[in-house]
PDB file of C-alpha atoms in Angstrom:
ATOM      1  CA  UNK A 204     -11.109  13.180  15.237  1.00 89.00           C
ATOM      2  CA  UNK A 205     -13.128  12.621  17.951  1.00 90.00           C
ATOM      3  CA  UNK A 206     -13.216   9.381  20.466  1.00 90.00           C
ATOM      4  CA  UNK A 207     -15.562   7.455  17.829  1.00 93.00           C
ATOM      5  CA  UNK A 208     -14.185   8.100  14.720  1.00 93.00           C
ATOM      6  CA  UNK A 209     -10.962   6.622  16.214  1.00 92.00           C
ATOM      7  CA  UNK A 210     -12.374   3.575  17.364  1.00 93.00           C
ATOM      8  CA  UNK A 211     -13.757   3.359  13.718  1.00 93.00           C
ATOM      9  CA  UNK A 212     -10.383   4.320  12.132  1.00 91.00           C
ATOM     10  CA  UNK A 213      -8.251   2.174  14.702  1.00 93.00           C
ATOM     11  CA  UNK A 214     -10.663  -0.920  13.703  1.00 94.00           C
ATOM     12  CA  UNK A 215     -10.179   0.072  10.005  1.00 92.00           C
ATOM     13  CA  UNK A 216      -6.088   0.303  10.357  1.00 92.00           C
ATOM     14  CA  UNK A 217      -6.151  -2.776  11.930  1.00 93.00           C
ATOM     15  CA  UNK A 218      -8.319  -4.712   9.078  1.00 93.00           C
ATOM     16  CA  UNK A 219      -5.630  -3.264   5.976  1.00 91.00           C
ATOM     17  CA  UNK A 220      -2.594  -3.639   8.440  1.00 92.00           C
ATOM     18  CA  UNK A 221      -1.547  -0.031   8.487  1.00 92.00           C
ATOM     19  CA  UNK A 222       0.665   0.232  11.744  1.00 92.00           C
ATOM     20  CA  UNK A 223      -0.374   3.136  13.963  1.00 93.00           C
ATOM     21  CA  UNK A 224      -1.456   3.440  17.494  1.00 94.00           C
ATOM     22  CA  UNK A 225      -5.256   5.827  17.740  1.00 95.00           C
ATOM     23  CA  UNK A 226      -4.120   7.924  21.048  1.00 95.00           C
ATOM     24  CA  UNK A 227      -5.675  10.846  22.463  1.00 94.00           C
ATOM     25  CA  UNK A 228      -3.635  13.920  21.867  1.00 93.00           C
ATOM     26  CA  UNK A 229      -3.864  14.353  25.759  1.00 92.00           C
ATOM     27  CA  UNK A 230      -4.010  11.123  27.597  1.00 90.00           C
ATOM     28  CA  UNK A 231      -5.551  13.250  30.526  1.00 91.00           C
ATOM     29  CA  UNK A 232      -8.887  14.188  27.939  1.00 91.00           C
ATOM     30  CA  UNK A 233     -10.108  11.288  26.397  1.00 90.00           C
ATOM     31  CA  UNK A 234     -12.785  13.475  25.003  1.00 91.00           C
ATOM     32  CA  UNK A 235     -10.051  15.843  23.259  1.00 92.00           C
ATOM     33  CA  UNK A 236      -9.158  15.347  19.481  1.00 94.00           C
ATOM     34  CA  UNK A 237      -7.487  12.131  19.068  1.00 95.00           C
ATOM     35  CA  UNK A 238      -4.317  11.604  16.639  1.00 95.00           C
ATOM     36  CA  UNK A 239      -2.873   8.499  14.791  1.00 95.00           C
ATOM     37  CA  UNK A 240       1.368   7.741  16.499  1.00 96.00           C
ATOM     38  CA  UNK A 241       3.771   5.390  16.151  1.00 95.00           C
ATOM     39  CA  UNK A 242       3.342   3.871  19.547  1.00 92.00           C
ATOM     40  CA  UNK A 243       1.543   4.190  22.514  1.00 89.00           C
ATOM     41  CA  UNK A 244       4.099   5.656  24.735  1.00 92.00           C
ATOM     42  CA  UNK A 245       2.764   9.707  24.789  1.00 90.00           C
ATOM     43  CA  UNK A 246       6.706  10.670  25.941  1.00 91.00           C
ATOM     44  CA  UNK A 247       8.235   9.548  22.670  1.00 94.00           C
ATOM     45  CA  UNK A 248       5.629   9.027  20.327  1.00 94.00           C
ATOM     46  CA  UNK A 249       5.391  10.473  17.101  1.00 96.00           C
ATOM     47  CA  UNK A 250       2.136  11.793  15.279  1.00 95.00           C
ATOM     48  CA  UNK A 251       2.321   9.502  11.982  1.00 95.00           C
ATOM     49  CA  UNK A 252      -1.790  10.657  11.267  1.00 93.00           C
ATOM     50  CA  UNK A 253      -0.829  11.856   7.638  1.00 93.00           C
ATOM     51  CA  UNK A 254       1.359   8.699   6.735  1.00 94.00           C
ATOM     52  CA  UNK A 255      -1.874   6.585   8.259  1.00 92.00           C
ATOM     53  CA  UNK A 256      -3.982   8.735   5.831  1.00 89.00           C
ATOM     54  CA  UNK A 257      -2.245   8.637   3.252  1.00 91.00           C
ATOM     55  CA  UNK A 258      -1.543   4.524   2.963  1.00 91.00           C
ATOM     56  CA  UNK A 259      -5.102   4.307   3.613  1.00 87.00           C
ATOM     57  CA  UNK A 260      -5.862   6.433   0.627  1.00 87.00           C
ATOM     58  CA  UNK A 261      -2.815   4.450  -1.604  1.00 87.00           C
ATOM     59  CA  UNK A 262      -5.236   1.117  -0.587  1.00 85.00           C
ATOM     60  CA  UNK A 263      -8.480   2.233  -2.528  1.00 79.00           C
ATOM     61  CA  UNK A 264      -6.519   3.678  -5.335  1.00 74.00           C
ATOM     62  CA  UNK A 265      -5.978   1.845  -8.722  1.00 69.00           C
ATOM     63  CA  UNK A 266      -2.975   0.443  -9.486  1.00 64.00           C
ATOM     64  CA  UNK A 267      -3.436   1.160 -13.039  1.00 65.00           C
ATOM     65  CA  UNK A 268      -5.966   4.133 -14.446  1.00 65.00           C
ATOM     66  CA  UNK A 269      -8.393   2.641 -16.532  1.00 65.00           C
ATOM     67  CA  UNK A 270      -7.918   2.403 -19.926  1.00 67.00           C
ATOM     68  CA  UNK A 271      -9.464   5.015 -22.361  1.00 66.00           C
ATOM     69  CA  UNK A 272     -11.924   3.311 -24.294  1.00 68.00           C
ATOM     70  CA  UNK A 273     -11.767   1.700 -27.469  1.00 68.00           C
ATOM     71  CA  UNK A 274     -13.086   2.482 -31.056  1.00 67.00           C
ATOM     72  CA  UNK A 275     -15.074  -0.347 -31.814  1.00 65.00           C
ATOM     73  CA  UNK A 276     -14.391  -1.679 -35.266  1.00 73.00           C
ATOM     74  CA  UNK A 277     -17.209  -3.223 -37.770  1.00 68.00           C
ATOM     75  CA  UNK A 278     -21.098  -1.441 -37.714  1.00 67.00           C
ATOM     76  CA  UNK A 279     -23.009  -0.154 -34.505  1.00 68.00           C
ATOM     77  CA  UNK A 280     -26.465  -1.022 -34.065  1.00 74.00           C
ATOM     78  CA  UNK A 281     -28.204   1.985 -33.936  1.00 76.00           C
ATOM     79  CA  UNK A 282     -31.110   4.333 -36.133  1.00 77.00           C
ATOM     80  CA  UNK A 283     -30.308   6.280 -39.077  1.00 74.00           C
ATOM     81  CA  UNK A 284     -32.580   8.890 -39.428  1.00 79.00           C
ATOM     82  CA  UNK A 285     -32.680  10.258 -43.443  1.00 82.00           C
ATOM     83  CA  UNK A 286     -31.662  14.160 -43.217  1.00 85.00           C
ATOM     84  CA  UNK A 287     -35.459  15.575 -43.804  1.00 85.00           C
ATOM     85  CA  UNK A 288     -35.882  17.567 -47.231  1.00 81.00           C
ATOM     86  CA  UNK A 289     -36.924  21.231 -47.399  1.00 72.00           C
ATOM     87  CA  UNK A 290     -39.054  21.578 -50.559  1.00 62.00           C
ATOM     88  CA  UNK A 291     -41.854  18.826 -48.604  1.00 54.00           C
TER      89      UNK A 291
END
C-alpha cells in the first residue's frame, strides 16, 4: 500500500482496535510500499499485515449465516391464471 492508503488503514485499525503499527517497509522511503508490524521499532518488528487483514475481515463478517428462508404456511396473495383451453 502506498503512503495514503496507510493513513486510511492506520485510521481504520485504530477505530475497530486492531493493534498494528502502519510503517514504511523502508523507513529511509516514505514513498515505498508501506506494511502493517507489531511495533514501530524497524530492528525487531514483525510484519503482522495478514493478521491486520484478516481481523479486519473477521469484523464485517456475520456471526451467524443467515437463515434459509421459510415456507410460509396458510394462502399467498397472488393471481391464478385458468390454464387456457385448446378447442377456443
Amino acid at each position: 500500500m502506498d503512503a495514503e492508503q496507510a493513513r486510511q488503514v492506520d485510521h481504520v485499525l485504530r477505530q475497530l482496535g486492531i493493534p498494528g503499527v502502519v510503517a514504511p517497509e523502508d523507513p529511509e522511503n516514505l514513498t515505498g510500499p508501506w506494511r502493517v508490524y507489531d511495533t514501530a521499532d524497524p530492528a525487531t518488528r514483525k510484519d503482522t499485515t495478514a493478521d491486520a487483514l484478516a481481523a479486519l475481515a473477521a469484523t464485517f463478517r456475520p456471526s451467524t449465516p443467515d437463515p434459509a428462508p421459510r415456507r410460509q404456511n396458510g394462502p399467498t396473495r397472488g393471481f391464478v391464471l385458468p390454464p387456457k383451453k385448446d378447442d377456443e
